[in-house]
Amino acid sequence: MNRFCRKIVYIPLCALLMVSCGSKDDNTVADQRTAIETFLTNAFGEEGYDKIDKVYRVAIEREGNYNRSKRLEKGDIARFYFAGYEFTTRRVEPAFFSNVGWIIEELREAGLTDIYWDKDIYETKLGEGKVIRGIEKGIEGCREGDSVRVFLTTDLAFGSYYISNLDPYSAVEYVIWLEEVEKQ
């Protein structure tokens, strides 16, 4: 096939693929937002969760003197433990990633490789982009000692990437235990 004929065949095919992928992603995110909002409203009521710039957050518990706890803001260092799950309306899947020892043991028993996982507390400077955008938005404003559930659509999580046993374009839920806030 000559070069001109290939262009006639490949250019429209590539354009069709790009258009179909874009619309799938747009629909996927909208469907995930609807599913998350429906789940949260049914589970916690209209006032039982926060929506912060397309990130959904539910407070689990607060430890210590809450009024005196340090609030996490951009530029501060956050130290936390976490467990990431594929979002479903019921929790049956194992975590796809965690730094919590007993969760890592469960994942090992389920056959997942954890050689890249670390049981140490995770540390990041908020705003530097070292964690996915949804996590940063989800923990900003939390106080030292907070435990939260953060729900993210694929555009604020991993998009088209495979992560551990998580399929591409998946909505996710993180459980985050914010152990320490170091003010900067």
mmCIF file with all atom_site columns, N, CA and C in Angstrom, residues 73-113:
data_model
loop_
_atom_site.group_PDB
_atom_site.id
_atom_site.type_symbol
_atom_site.label_atom_id
_atom_site.label_alt_id
_atom_site.label_comp_id
_atom_site.label_asym_id
_atom_site.label_entity_id
_atom_site.label_seq_id
_atom_site.pdbx_PDB_ins_code
_atom_site.Cartn_x
_atom_site.Cartn_y
_atom_site.Cartn_z
_atom_site.occupancy
_atom_site.B_iso_or_equiv
_atom_site.pdbx_formal_charge
_atom_site.auth_seq_id
_atom_site.auth_comp_id
_atom_site.auth_asym_id
_atom_site.auth_atom_id
_atom_site.pdbx_PDB_model_num
ATOM 1   N N  . GLU A 1 73  ? -2.409  22.659  55.497 1.00 0.00 ? 73  GLU A N  1
ATOM 2   C CA . GLU A 1 73  ? -2.558  23.643  54.425 1.00 0.00 ? 73  GLU A CA 1
ATOM 3   C C  . GLU A 1 73  ? -1.444  23.452  53.400 1.00 0.00 ? 73  GLU A C  1
ATOM 4   N N  . LYS A 1 74  ? -1.607  24.025  52.216 1.00 0.00 ? 74  LYS A N  1
ATOM 5   C CA . LYS A 1 74  ? -0.566  23.931  51.188 1.00 0.00 ? 74  LYS A CA 1
ATOM 6   C C  . LYS A 1 74  ? 0.760   24.391  51.762 1.00 0.00 ? 74  LYS A C  1
ATOM 7   N N  . GLY A 1 75  ? 1.808   23.633  51.443 1.00 0.00 ? 75  GLY A N  1
ATOM 8   C CA . GLY A 1 75  ? 3.145   23.951  51.929 1.00 0.00 ? 75  GLY A CA 1
ATOM 9   C C  . GLY A 1 75  ? 3.513   23.212  53.199 1.00 0.00 ? 75  GLY A C  1
ATOM 10  N N  . ASP A 1 76  ? 2.497   22.678  53.927 1.00 0.00 ? 76  ASP A N  1
ATOM 11  C CA . ASP A 1 76  ? 2.771   21.912  55.143 1.00 0.00 ? 76  ASP A CA 1
ATOM 12  C C  . ASP A 1 76  ? 3.171   20.477  54.783 1.00 0.00 ? 76  ASP A C  1
ATOM 13  N N  . ILE A 1 77  ? 3.867   19.833  55.701 1.00 0.00 ? 77  ILE A N  1
ATOM 14  C CA . ILE A 1 77  ? 4.233   18.434  55.513 1.00 0.00 ? 77  ILE A CA 1
ATOM 15  C C  . ILE A 1 77  ? 3.197   17.564  56.209 1.00 0.00 ? 77  ILE A C  1
ATOM 16  N N  . ALA A 1 78  ? 2.675   16.587  55.453 1.00 0.00 ? 78  ALA A N  1
ATOM 17  C CA . ALA A 1 78  ? 1.685   15.644  55.979 1.00 0.00 ? 78  ALA A CA 1
ATOM 18  C C  . ALA A 1 78  ? 2.334   14.271  56.108 1.00 0.00 ? 78  ALA A C  1
ATOM 19  N N  . ARG A 1 79  ? 2.097   13.624  57.237 1.00 0.00 ? 79  ARG A N  1
ATOM 20  C CA . ARG A 1 79  ? 2.555   12.246  57.444 1.00 0.00 ? 79  ARG A CA 1
ATOM 21  C C  . ARG A 1 79  ? 1.316   11.408  57.727 1.00 0.00 ? 79  ARG A C  1
ATOM 22  N N  . PHE A 1 80  ? 1.124   10.367  56.895 1.00 0.00 ? 80  PHE A N  1
ATOM 23  C CA . PHE A 1 80  ? -0.114  9.600   57.015 1.00 0.00 ? 80  PHE A CA 1
ATOM 24  C C  . PHE A 1 80  ? 0.044   8.163   56.558 1.00 0.00 ? 80  PHE A C  1
ATOM 25  N N  . TYR A 1 81  ? -0.882  7.339   57.022 1.00 0.00 ? 81  TYR A N  1
ATOM 26  C CA . TYR A 1 81  ? -1.055  5.971   56.551 1.00 0.00 ? 81  TYR A CA 1
ATOM 27  C C  . TYR A 1 81  ? -2.275  5.970   55.645 1.00 0.00 ? 81  TYR A C  1
ATOM 28  N N  . PHE A 1 82  ? -2.319  5.022   54.713 1.00 0.00 ? 82  PHE A N  1
ATOM 29  C CA . PHE A 1 82  ? -3.434  4.995   53.770 1.00 0.00 ? 82  PHE A CA 1
ATOM 30  C C  . PHE A 1 82  ? -3.706  3.582   53.271 1.00 0.00 ? 82  PHE A C  1
ATOM 31  N N  . ALA A 1 83  ? -4.900  3.399   52.742 1.00 0.00 ? 83  ALA A N  1
ATOM 32  C CA . ALA A 1 83  ? -5.272  2.189   52.019 1.00 0.00 ? 83  ALA A CA 1
ATOM 33  C C  . ALA A 1 83  ? -6.155  2.623   50.862 1.00 0.00 ? 83  ALA A C  1
ATOM 34  N N  . GLY A 1 84  ? -5.832  2.161   49.658 1.00 0.00 ? 84  GLY A N  1
ATOM 35  C CA . GLY A 1 84  ? -6.601  2.519   48.469 1.00 0.00 ? 84  GLY A CA 1
ATOM 36  C C  . GLY A 1 84  ? -7.422  1.339   47.996 1.00 0.00 ? 84  GLY A C  1
ATOM 37  N N  . TYR A 1 85  ? -8.682  1.604   47.684 1.00 0.00 ? 85  TYR A N  1
ATOM 38  C CA . TYR A 1 85  ? -9.615  0.572   47.227 1.00 0.00 ? 85  TYR A CA 1
ATOM 39  C C  . TYR A 1 85  ? -10.287 1.034   45.944 1.00 0.00 ? 85  TYR A C  1
ATOM 40  N N  . GLU A 1 86  ? -10.650 0.087   45.099 1.00 0.00 ? 86  GLU A N  1
ATOM 41  C CA . GLU A 1 86  ? -11.503 0.439   43.974 1.00 0.00 ? 86  GLU A CA 1
ATOM 42  C C  . GLU A 1 86  ? -12.863 0.806   44.545 1.00 0.00 ? 86  GLU A C  1
ATOM 43  N N  . PHE A 1 87  ? -13.450 1.895   44.075 1.00 0.00 ? 87  PHE A N  1
ATOM 44  C CA . PHE A 1 87  ? -14.751 2.318   44.591 1.00 0.00 ? 87  PHE A CA 1
ATOM 45  C C  . PHE A 1 87  ? -15.841 1.385   44.095 1.00 0.00 ? 87  PHE A C  1
ATOM 46  N N  . THR A 1 88  ? -16.582 0.868   45.032 1.00 0.00 ? 88  THR A N  1
ATOM 47  C CA . THR A 1 88  ? -17.818 0.142   44.754 1.00 0.00 ? 88  THR A CA 1
ATOM 48  C C  . THR A 1 88  ? -18.797 0.569   45.831 1.00 0.00 ? 88  THR A C  1
ATOM 49  N N  . THR A 1 89  ? -20.044 0.216   45.662 1.00 0.00 ? 89  THR A N  1
ATOM 50  C CA . THR A 1 89  ? -21.029 0.578   46.676 1.00 0.00 ? 89  THR A CA 1
ATOM 51  C C  . THR A 1 89  ? -20.956 -0.353  47.870 1.00 0.00 ? 89  THR A C  1
ATOM 52  N N  . ARG A 1 90  ? -20.132 -1.387  47.776 1.00 0.00 ? 90  ARG A N  1
ATOM 53  C CA . ARG A 1 90  ? -19.874 -2.259  48.914 1.00 0.00 ? 90  ARG A CA 1
ATOM 54  C C  . ARG A 1 90  ? -18.407 -2.672  48.863 1.00 0.00 ? 90  ARG A C  1
ATOM 55  N N  . ARG A 1 91  ? -17.769 -2.826  49.987 1.00 0.00 ? 91  ARG A N  1
ATOM 56  C CA . ARG A 1 91  ? -16.343 -3.135  50.031 1.00 0.00 ? 91  ARG A CA 1
ATOM 57  C C  . ARG A 1 91  ? -16.160 -4.647  50.033 1.00 0.00 ? 91  ARG A C  1
ATOM 58  N N  . VAL A 1 92  ? -15.802 -5.197  48.893 1.00 0.00 ? 92  VAL A N  1
ATOM 59  C CA . VAL A 1 92  ? -15.492 -6.619  48.826 1.00 0.00 ? 92  VAL A CA 1
ATOM 60  C C  . VAL A 1 92  ? -14.106 -6.860  48.246 1.00 0.00 ? 92  VAL A C  1
ATOM 61  N N  . GLU A 1 93  ? -13.586 -5.891  47.501 1.00 0.00 ? 93  GLU A N  1
ATOM 62  C CA . GLU A 1 93  ? -12.283 -6.046  46.887 1.00 0.00 ? 93  GLU A CA 1
ATOM 63  C C  . GLU A 1 93  ? -11.173 -5.788  47.908 1.00 0.00 ? 93  GLU A C  1
ATOM 64  N N  . PRO A 1 94  ? -10.037 -6.426  47.716 1.00 0.00 ? 94  PRO A N  1
ATOM 65  C CA . PRO A 1 94  ? -8.899  -6.064  48.576 1.00 0.00 ? 94  PRO A CA 1
ATOM 66  C C  . PRO A 1 94  ? -8.352  -4.709  48.156 1.00 0.00 ? 94  PRO A C  1
ATOM 67  N N  . ALA A 1 95  ? -7.589  -4.111  49.031 1.00 0.00 ? 95  ALA A N  1
ATOM 68  C CA . ALA A 1 95  ? -6.936  -2.838  48.700 1.00 0.00 ? 95  ALA A CA 1
ATOM 69  C C  . ALA A 1 95  ? -6.011  -3.055  47.513 1.00 0.00 ? 95  ALA A C  1
ATOM 70  N N  . PHE A 1 96  ? -5.812  -2.024  46.707 1.00 0.00 ? 96  PHE A N  1
ATOM 71  C CA . PHE A 1 96  ? -4.849  -2.134  45.618 1.00 0.00 ? 96  PHE A CA 1
ATOM 72  C C  . PHE A 1 96  ? -3.501  -1.559  46.011 1.00 0.00 ? 96  PHE A C  1
ATOM 73  N N  . PHE A 1 97  ? -3.471  -0.803  47.136 1.00 0.00 ? 97  PHE A N  1
ATOM 74  C CA . PHE A 1 97  ? -2.217  -0.219  47.577 1.00 0.00 ? 97  PHE A CA 1
ATOM 75  C C  . PHE A 1 97  ? -2.389  0.274   49.009 1.00 0.00 ? 97  PHE A C  1
ATOM 76  N N  . SER A 1 98  ? -1.355  0.119   49.812 1.00 0.00 ? 98  SER A N  1
ATOM 77  C CA . SER A 1 98  ? -1.430  0.557   51.204 1.00 0.00 ? 98  SER A CA 1
ATOM 78  C C  . SER A 1 98  ? -0.034  0.621   51.795 1.00 0.00 ? 98  SER A C  1
ATOM 79  N N  . ASN A 1 99  ? 0.083   1.332   52.909 1.00 0.00 ? 99  ASN A N  1
ATOM 80  C CA . ASN A 1 99  ? 1.313   1.298   53.691 1.00 0.00 ? 99  ASN A CA 1
ATOM 81  C C  . ASN A 1 99  ? 1.017   0.853   55.121 1.00 0.00 ? 99  ASN A C  1
ATOM 82  N N  . VAL A 1 100 ? -0.136  0.229   55.315 1.00 0.00 ? 100 VAL A N  1
ATOM 83  C CA . VAL A 1 100 ? -0.555  -0.279  56.623 1.00 0.00 ? 100 VAL A CA 1
ATOM 84  C C  . VAL A 1 100 ? -0.167  -1.757  56.698 1.00 0.00 ? 100 VAL A C  1
ATOM 85  N N  . GLY A 1 101 ? 0.605   -2.124  57.712 1.00 0.00 ? 101 GLY A N  1
ATOM 86  C CA . GLY A 1 101 ? 1.163   -3.462  57.827 1.00 0.00 ? 101 GLY A CA 1
ATOM 87  C C  . GLY A 1 101 ? 0.164   -4.595  57.690 1.00 0.00 ? 101 GLY A C  1
ATOM 88  N N  . TRP A 1 102 ? -0.939  -4.569  58.442 1.00 0.00 ? 102 TRP A N  1
ATOM 89  C CA . TRP A 1 102 ? -1.886  -5.692  58.392 1.00 0.00 ? 102 TRP A CA 1
ATOM 90  C C  . TRP A 1 102 ? -2.600  -5.770  57.049 1.00 0.00 ? 102 TRP A C  1
ATOM 91  N N  . ILE A 1 103 ? -2.792  -4.643  56.377 1.00 0.00 ? 103 ILE A N  1
ATOM 92  C CA . ILE A 1 103 ? -3.417  -4.662  55.053 1.00 0.00 ? 103 ILE A CA 1
ATOM 93  C C  . ILE A 1 103 ? -2.447  -5.257  54.032 1.00 0.00 ? 103 ILE A C  1
ATOM 94  N N  . ILE A 1 104 ? -1.176  -4.901  54.143 1.00 0.00 ? 104 ILE A N  1
ATOM 95  C CA . ILE A 1 104 ? -0.163  -5.465  53.246 1.00 0.00 ? 104 ILE A CA 1
ATOM 96  C C  . ILE A 1 104 ? -0.097  -6.975  53.412 1.00 0.00 ? 104 ILE A C  1
ATOM 97  N N  . GLU A 1 105 ? -0.188  -7.463  54.651 1.00 0.00 ? 105 GLU A N  1
ATOM 98  C CA . GLU A 1 105 ? -0.183  -8.906  54.882 1.00 0.00 ? 105 GLU A CA 1
ATOM 99  C C  . GLU A 1 105 ? -1.373  -9.576  54.199 1.00 0.00 ? 105 GLU A C  1
ATOM 100 N N  . GLU A 1 106 ? -2.558  -8.972  54.287 1.00 0.00 ? 106 GLU A N  1
ATOM 101 C CA . GLU A 1 106 ? -3.746  -9.519  53.611 1.00 0.00 ? 106 GLU A CA 1
ATOM 102 C C  . GLU A 1 106 ? -3.539  -9.563  52.100 1.00 0.00 ? 106 GLU A C  1
ATOM 103 N N  . LEU A 1 107 ? -2.932  -8.529  51.548 1.00 0.00 ? 107 LEU A N  1
ATOM 104 C CA . LEU A 1 107 ? -2.704  -8.487  50.111 1.00 0.00 ? 107 LEU A CA 1
ATOM 105 C C  . LEU A 1 107 ? -1.688  -9.530  49.681 1.00 0.00 ? 107 LEU A C  1
ATOM 106 N N  . ARG A 1 108 ? -0.672  -9.746  50.495 1.00 0.00 ? 108 ARG A N  1
ATOM 107 C CA . ARG A 1 108 ? 0.305   -10.801 50.219 1.00 0.00 ? 108 ARG A CA 1
ATOM 108 C C  . ARG A 1 108 ? -0.386  -12.156 50.171 1.00 0.00 ? 108 ARG A C  1
ATOM 109 N N  . GLU A 1 109 ? -1.252  -12.395 51.157 1.00 0.00 ? 109 GLU A N  1
ATOM 110 C CA . GLU A 1 109 ? -1.985  -13.662 51.201 1.00 0.00 ? 109 GLU A CA 1
ATOM 111 C C  . GLU A 1 109 ? -2.901  -13.826 49.989 1.00 0.00 ? 109 GLU A C  1
ATOM 112 N N  . ALA A 1 110 ? -3.379  -12.712 49.431 1.00 0.00 ? 110 ALA A N  1
ATOM 113 C CA . ALA A 1 110 ? -4.233  -12.758 48.238 1.00 0.00 ? 110 ALA A CA 1
ATOM 114 C C  . ALA A 1 110 ? -3.407  -12.926 46.965 1.00 0.00 ? 110 ALA A C  1
ATOM 115 N N  . GLY A 1 111 ? -2.080  -12.923 47.090 1.00 0.00 ? 111 GLY A N  1
ATOM 116 C CA . GLY A 1 111 ? -1.216  -13.172 45.949 1.00 0.00 ? 111 GLY A CA 1
ATOM 117 C C  . GLY A 1 111 ? -0.661  -11.939 45.266 1.00 0.00 ? 111 GLY A C  1
ATOM 118 N N  . LEU A 1 112 ? -0.860  -10.759 45.824 1.00 0.00 ? 112 LEU A N  1
ATOM 119 C CA . LEU A 1 112 ? -0.318  -9.551  45.215 1.00 0.00 ? 112 LEU A CA 1
ATOM 120 C C  . LEU A 1 112 ? 1.142   -9.347  45.628 1.00 0.00 ? 112 LEU A C  1
ATOM 121 N N  . THR A 1 113 ? 1.919   -8.844  44.713 1.00 0.00 ? 113 THR A N  1
ATOM 122 C CA . THR A 1 113 ? 3.322   -8.560  44.979 1.00 0.00 ? 113 THR A CA 1
ATOM 123 C C  . THR A 1 113 ? 3.434   -7.203  45.649 1.00 0.00 ? 113 THR A C  1
#
